[in-house]
Tab-separated table of C-alpha atoms in Angstrom:
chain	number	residue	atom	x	y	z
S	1	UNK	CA	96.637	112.675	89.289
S	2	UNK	CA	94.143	109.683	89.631
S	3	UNK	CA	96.658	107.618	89.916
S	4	UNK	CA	98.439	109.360	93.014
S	5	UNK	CA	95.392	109.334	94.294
S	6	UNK	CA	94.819	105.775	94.056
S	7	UNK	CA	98.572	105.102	95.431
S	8	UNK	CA	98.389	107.480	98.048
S	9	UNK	CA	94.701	105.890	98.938
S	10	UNK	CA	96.871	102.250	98.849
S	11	UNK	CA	99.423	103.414	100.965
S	12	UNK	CA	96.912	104.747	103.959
S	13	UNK	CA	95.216	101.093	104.318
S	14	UNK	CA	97.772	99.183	103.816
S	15	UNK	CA	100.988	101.459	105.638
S	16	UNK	CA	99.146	100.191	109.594
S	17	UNK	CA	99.230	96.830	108.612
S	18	UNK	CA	102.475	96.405	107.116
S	19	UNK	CA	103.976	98.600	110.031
S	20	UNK	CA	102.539	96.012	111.856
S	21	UNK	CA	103.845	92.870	109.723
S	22	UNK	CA	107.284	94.153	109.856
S	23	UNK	CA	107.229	94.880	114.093
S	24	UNK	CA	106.728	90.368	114.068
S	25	UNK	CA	109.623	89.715	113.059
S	26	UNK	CA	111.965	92.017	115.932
S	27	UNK	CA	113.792	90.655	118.323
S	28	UNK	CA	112.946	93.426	120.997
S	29	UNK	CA	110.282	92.933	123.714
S	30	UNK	CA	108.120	96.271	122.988
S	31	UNK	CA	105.777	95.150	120.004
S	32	UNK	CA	106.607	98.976	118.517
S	33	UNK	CA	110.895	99.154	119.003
S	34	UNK	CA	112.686	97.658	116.215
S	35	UNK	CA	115.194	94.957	117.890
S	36	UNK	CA	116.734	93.170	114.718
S	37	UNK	CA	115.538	90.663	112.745
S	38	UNK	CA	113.685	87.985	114.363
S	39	UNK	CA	111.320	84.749	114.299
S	40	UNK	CA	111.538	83.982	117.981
S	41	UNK	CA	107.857	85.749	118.399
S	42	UNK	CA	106.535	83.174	115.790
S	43	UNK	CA	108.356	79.916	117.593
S	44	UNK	CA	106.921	81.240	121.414
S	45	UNK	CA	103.314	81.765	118.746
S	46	UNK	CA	103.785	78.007	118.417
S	47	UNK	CA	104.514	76.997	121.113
S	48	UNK	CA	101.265	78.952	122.902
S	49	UNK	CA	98.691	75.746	123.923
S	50	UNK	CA	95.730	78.650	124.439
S	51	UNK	CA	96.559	80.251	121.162
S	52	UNK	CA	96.641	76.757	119.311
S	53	UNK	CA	93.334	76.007	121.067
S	54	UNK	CA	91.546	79.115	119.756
S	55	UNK	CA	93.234	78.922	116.301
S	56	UNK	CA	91.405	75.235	116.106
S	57	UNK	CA	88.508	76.781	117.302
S	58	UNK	CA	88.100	79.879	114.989
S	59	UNK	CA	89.143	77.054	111.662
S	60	UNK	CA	86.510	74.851	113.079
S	61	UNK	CA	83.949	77.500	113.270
S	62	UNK	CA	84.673	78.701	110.012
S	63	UNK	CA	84.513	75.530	108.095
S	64	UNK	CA	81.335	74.977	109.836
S	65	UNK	CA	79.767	78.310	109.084
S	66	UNK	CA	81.110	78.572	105.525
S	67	UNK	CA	79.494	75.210	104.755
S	68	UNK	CA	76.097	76.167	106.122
S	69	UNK	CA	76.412	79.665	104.382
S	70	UNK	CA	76.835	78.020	101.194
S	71	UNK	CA	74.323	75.309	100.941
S	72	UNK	CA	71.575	77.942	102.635
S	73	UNK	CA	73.208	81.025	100.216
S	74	UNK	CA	73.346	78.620	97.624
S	75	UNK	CA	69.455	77.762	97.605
S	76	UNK	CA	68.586	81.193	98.306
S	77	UNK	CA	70.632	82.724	95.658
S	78	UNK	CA	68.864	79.954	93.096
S	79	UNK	CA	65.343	80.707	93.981
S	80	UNK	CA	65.858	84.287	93.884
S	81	UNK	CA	67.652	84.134	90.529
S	82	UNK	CA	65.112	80.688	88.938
S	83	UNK	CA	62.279	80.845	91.366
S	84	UNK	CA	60.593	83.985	89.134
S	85	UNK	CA	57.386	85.299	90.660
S	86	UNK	CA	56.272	83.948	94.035
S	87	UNK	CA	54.184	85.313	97.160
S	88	UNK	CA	56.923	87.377	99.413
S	89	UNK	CA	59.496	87.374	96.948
S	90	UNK	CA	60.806	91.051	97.959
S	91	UNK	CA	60.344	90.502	101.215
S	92	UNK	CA	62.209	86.913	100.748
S	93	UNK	CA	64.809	88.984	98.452
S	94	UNK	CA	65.160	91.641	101.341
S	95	UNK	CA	65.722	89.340	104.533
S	96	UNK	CA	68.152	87.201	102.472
S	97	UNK	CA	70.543	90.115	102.115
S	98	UNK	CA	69.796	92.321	105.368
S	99	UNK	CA	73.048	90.966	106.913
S	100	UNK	CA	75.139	92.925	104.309
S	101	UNK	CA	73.703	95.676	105.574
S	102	UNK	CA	73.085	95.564	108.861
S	103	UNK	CA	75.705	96.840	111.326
S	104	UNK	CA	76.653	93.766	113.301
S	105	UNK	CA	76.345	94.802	116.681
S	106	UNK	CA	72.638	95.019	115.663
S	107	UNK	CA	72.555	91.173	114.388
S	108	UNK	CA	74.849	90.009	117.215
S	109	UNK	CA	72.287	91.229	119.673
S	110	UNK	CA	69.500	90.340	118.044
S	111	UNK	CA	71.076	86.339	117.465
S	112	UNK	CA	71.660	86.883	121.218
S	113	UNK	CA	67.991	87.351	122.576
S	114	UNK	CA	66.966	84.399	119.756
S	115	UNK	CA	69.431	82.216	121.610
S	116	UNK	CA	68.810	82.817	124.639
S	117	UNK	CA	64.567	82.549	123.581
S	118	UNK	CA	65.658	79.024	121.998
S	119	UNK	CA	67.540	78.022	125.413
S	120	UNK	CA	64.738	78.661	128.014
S	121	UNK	CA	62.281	76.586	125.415
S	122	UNK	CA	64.410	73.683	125.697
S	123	UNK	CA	64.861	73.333	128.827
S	124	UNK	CA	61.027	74.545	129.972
S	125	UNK	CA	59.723	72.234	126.941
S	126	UNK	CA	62.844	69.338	126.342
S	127	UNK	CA	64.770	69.676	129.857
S	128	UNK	CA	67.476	70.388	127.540
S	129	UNK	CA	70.496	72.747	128.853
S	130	UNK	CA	71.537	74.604	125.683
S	131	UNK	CA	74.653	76.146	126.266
S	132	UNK	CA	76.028	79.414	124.278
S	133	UNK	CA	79.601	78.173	122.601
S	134	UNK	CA	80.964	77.046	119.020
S	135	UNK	CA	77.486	76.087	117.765
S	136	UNK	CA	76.198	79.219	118.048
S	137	UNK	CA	78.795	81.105	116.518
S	138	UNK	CA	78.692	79.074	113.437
S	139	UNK	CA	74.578	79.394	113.353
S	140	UNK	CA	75.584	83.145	113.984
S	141	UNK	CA	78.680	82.890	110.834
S	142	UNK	CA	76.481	81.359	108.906
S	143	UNK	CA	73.568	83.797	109.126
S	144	UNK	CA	76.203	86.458	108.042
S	145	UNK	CA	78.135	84.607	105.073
S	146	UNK	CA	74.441	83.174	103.540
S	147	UNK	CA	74.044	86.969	102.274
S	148	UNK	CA	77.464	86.745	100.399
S	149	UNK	CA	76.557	83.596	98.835
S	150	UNK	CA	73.075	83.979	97.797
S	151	UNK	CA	74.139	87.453	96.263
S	152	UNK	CA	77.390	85.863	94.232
S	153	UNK	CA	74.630	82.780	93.337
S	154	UNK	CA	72.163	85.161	92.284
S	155	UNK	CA	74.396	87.278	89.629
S	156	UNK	CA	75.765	83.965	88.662
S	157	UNK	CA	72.917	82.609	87.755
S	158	UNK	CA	71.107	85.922	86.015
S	159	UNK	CA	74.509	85.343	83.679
S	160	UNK	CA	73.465	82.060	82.835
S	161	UNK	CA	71.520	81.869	79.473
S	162	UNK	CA	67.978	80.161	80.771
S	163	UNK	CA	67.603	78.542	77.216
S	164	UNK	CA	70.167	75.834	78.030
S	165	UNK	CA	67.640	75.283	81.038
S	166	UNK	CA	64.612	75.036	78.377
S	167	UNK	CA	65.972	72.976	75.928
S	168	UNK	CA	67.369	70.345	78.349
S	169	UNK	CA	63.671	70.542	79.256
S	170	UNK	CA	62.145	70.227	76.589
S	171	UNK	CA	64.110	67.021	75.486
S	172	UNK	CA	62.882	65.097	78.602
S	173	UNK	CA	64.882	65.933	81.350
S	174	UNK	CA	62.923	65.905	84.571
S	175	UNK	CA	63.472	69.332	86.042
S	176	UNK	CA	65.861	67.430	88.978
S	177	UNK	CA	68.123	66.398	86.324
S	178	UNK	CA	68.205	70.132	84.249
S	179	UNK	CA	69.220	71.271	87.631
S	180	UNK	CA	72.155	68.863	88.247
S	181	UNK	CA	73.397	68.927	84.854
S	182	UNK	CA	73.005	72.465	84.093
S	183	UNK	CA	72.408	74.594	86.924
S	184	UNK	CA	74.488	73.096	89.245
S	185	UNK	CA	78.059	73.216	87.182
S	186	UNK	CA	77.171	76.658	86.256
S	187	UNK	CA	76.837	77.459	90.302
S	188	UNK	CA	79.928	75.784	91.349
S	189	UNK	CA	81.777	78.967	90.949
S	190	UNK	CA	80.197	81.115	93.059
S	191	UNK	CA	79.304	78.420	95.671
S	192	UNK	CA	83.126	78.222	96.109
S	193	UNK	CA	83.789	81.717	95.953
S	194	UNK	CA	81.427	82.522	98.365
S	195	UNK	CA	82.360	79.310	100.872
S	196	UNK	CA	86.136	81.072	100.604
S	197	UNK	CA	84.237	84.415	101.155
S	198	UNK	CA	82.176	83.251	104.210
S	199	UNK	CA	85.088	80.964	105.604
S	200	UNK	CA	87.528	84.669	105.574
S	201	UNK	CA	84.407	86.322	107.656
S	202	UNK	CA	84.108	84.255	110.320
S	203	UNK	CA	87.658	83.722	110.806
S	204	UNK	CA	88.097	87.307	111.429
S	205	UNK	CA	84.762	88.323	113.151
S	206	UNK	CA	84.831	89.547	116.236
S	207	UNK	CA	81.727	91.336	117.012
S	208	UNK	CA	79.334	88.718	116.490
S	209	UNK	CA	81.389	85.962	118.184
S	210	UNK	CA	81.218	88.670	121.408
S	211	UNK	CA	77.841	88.392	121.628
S	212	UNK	CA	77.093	84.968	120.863
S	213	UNK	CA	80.027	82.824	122.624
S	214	UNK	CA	79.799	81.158	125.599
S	215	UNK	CA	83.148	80.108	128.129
S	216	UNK	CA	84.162	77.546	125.999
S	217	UNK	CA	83.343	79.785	122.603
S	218	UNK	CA	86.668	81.398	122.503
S	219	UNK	CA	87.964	81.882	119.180
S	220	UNK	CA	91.260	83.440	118.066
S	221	UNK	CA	90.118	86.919	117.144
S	222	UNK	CA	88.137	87.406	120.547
S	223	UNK	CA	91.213	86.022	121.998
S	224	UNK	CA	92.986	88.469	120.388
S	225	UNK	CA	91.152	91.636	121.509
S	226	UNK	CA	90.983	90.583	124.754
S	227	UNK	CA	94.661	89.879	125.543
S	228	UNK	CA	94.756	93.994	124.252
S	229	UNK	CA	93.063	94.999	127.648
S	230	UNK	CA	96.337	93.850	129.294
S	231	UNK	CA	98.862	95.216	126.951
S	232	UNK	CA	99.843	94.314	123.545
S	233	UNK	CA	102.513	91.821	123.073
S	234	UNK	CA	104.979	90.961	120.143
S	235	UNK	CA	103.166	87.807	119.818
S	236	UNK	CA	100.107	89.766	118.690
S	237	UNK	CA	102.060	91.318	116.067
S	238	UNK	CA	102.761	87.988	114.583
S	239	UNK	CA	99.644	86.500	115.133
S	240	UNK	CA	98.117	89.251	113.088
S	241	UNK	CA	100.651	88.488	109.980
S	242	UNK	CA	99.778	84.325	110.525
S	243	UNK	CA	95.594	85.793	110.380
S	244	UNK	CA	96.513	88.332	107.376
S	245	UNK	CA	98.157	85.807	105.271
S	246	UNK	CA	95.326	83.219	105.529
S	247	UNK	CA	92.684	86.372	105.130
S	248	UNK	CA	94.659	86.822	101.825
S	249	UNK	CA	94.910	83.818	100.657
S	250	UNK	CA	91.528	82.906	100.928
S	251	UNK	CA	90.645	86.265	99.278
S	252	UNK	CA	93.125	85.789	96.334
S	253	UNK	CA	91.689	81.767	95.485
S	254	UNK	CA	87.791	83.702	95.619
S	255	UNK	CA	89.393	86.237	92.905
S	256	UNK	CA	90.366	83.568	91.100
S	257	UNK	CA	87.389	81.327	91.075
S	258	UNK	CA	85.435	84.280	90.120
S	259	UNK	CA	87.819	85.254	87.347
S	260	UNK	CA	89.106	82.362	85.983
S	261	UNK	CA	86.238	79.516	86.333
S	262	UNK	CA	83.235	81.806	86.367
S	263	UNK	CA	83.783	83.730	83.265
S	264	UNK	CA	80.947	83.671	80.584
S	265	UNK	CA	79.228	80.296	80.364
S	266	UNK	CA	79.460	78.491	77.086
C-alpha cells in the first residue's frame, strides 16, 4: 500500500512535466496537439539570438551567485559549526538561514527597497548611477543559495570528529594551517554540493529576478514567463526539457558529492 502510494505520489509530480517533455519533440504548431515526431522546435530554440542571450545571461548569473553563495555559506556554515559560543550567535544562526524560509516574494521586495536605498546613496554621496541588472540578481542569488550552503557546511562539519582538529593543534600547527589541512578537505564536499545546489536555484528563479532586474537583467526563466502572456509556443516546451535536464543534472552530481565523497570522514 505504501508503495502505491509512493508511485501514485511519483506519478502526480512528475506526469505535467513529462507531458510536457514529450509535446517538444512534435512536429505540430499547437504546443498541446501531437504532430509526429520532431526536433525542428529545438533547431528554431537554437537558432533564437534573444533566447541565446538570456540563456548566457541566466549561466552567467548563476555561476556568479553560486560562487558568492559558497564562499559566504561556506564561512557561515564554519563559524556556526567551529565558532562555539559567541555574542549573537542565535541571532547570527537565525539570519543565516531565514532565506530557507522566507517566501521569496518577501526577500525579493525587501532586496528591492535595499537596492534602490544603495542607488540614491551613490549617486547623492558618489555621483554614481547604479543601475538594477545582472549584478543585482546575483547579490540577490547569492543571498538565497548562502542559506543552502552554510546549512550543508554546518552538518558537515558537526560530522567531523573535532579531535583531528586538536591534535593537529596540539603538535604545532598554527590554527591557519589545522584549518587548511583539516577543515578545509573535510568541507570540500558540501562546498560543492551546495555551489551545484545554489547554481540549480538561480538558474530557475524567477521571483526574485522579477523584482530585482533591471532592462538589461533579463534572464531565461523571466524570459520564459513573460513570452506566456502572449501565448505559449512549442519552443517553450523545449526550452523547458533543455532547463529540466540541466536542473537534473546539476541535482544528480550534488547527490553524488554528498553520497559518494562526503560519507563518514576517516
Amino acid at each position: 500500500m505504501a508503495r502505491l502510494i509512493l508511485v501514485l505520489g511519483l506519478l502526480f509530480l512528475w506526469a505535467p512535466i513529462l507531458l510536457l517533455a514529450g509535446y517538444a519533440f512534435s512536429a505540430d504548431r499547437i504546443p498541446f496537439q501531437w504532430g509526429g515526431f520532431s526536433l525542428r522546435w529545438f533547431a528554431a530554440l537554437a537558432e533564437n539570438a534573444r533566447v541565446q542571450e538570456a540563456a548566457l545571461l541566466s549561466l552567467s548569473v548563476a555561476t556568479g551567485a553560486a560562487t558568492l553563495a559558497c564562499l559566504a555559506g561556506g564561512l557561515a556554515g564554519w563559524a556556526l559549526a567551529r565558532g562555539g559560543r559567541f555574542c549573537g550567535r542565535p541571532l547570527f544562526g537565525l539570519l543565516a538561514g531565514a532565506p530557507l524560509v522566507l517566501p521569496e516574494v518577501v526577500m525579493g521586495l525587501s532586496l528591492l527597497l535595499l537596492f534602490v536605498l544603495a542607488q540614491g546613496a551613490a549617486e547623492t554621496l558618489l555621483g554614481w548611477r547604479l543601475e538594477r541588472g545582472a549584478g543585482t540578481i546575483v547579490l540577490a542569488h547569492a543571498t538565497l543559495g548562502l542559506a543552502y550552503v552554510a546549512v550543508l557546511v554546518q552538518a558537515r562539519l558537526a560530522r567531523l570528529d573535532p579531535r583531528l582538529e586538536e591534535a593537529a593543534a596540539d603538535l604545532g600547527a598554527m590554527p591557519r594551517v589545522v584549518f587548511l589541512t583539516i577543515t578545509l578537505p573535510q568541507m570540500v564536499p558540501s562546498l560543492v554540493a551546495g555551489w551545484l545546489l545554489a547554481f540549480t536555484l538561480s538558474l530557475d528563479d524567477v521571483v526574485l529576478a522579477s523584482f530585482v532586474s533591471g532592462p538589461a537583467g533579463t534572464t531565461l526563466p523571466v524570459l520564459i514567463f513573460s513570452s506566456l502572456r502572449m501565448g505559449l509556443t512549442p519552443e517553450v516546451n523545449a526550452l523547458g526539457v533543455v532547463i529540466l535536464v540541466l536542473v537534473l543534472a546539476a541535482v544528480g552530481v550534488a547527490g553524488w558529492v554528498l553520497r559518494g565523497r562526503g560519507g563518514d570522514p576517516g
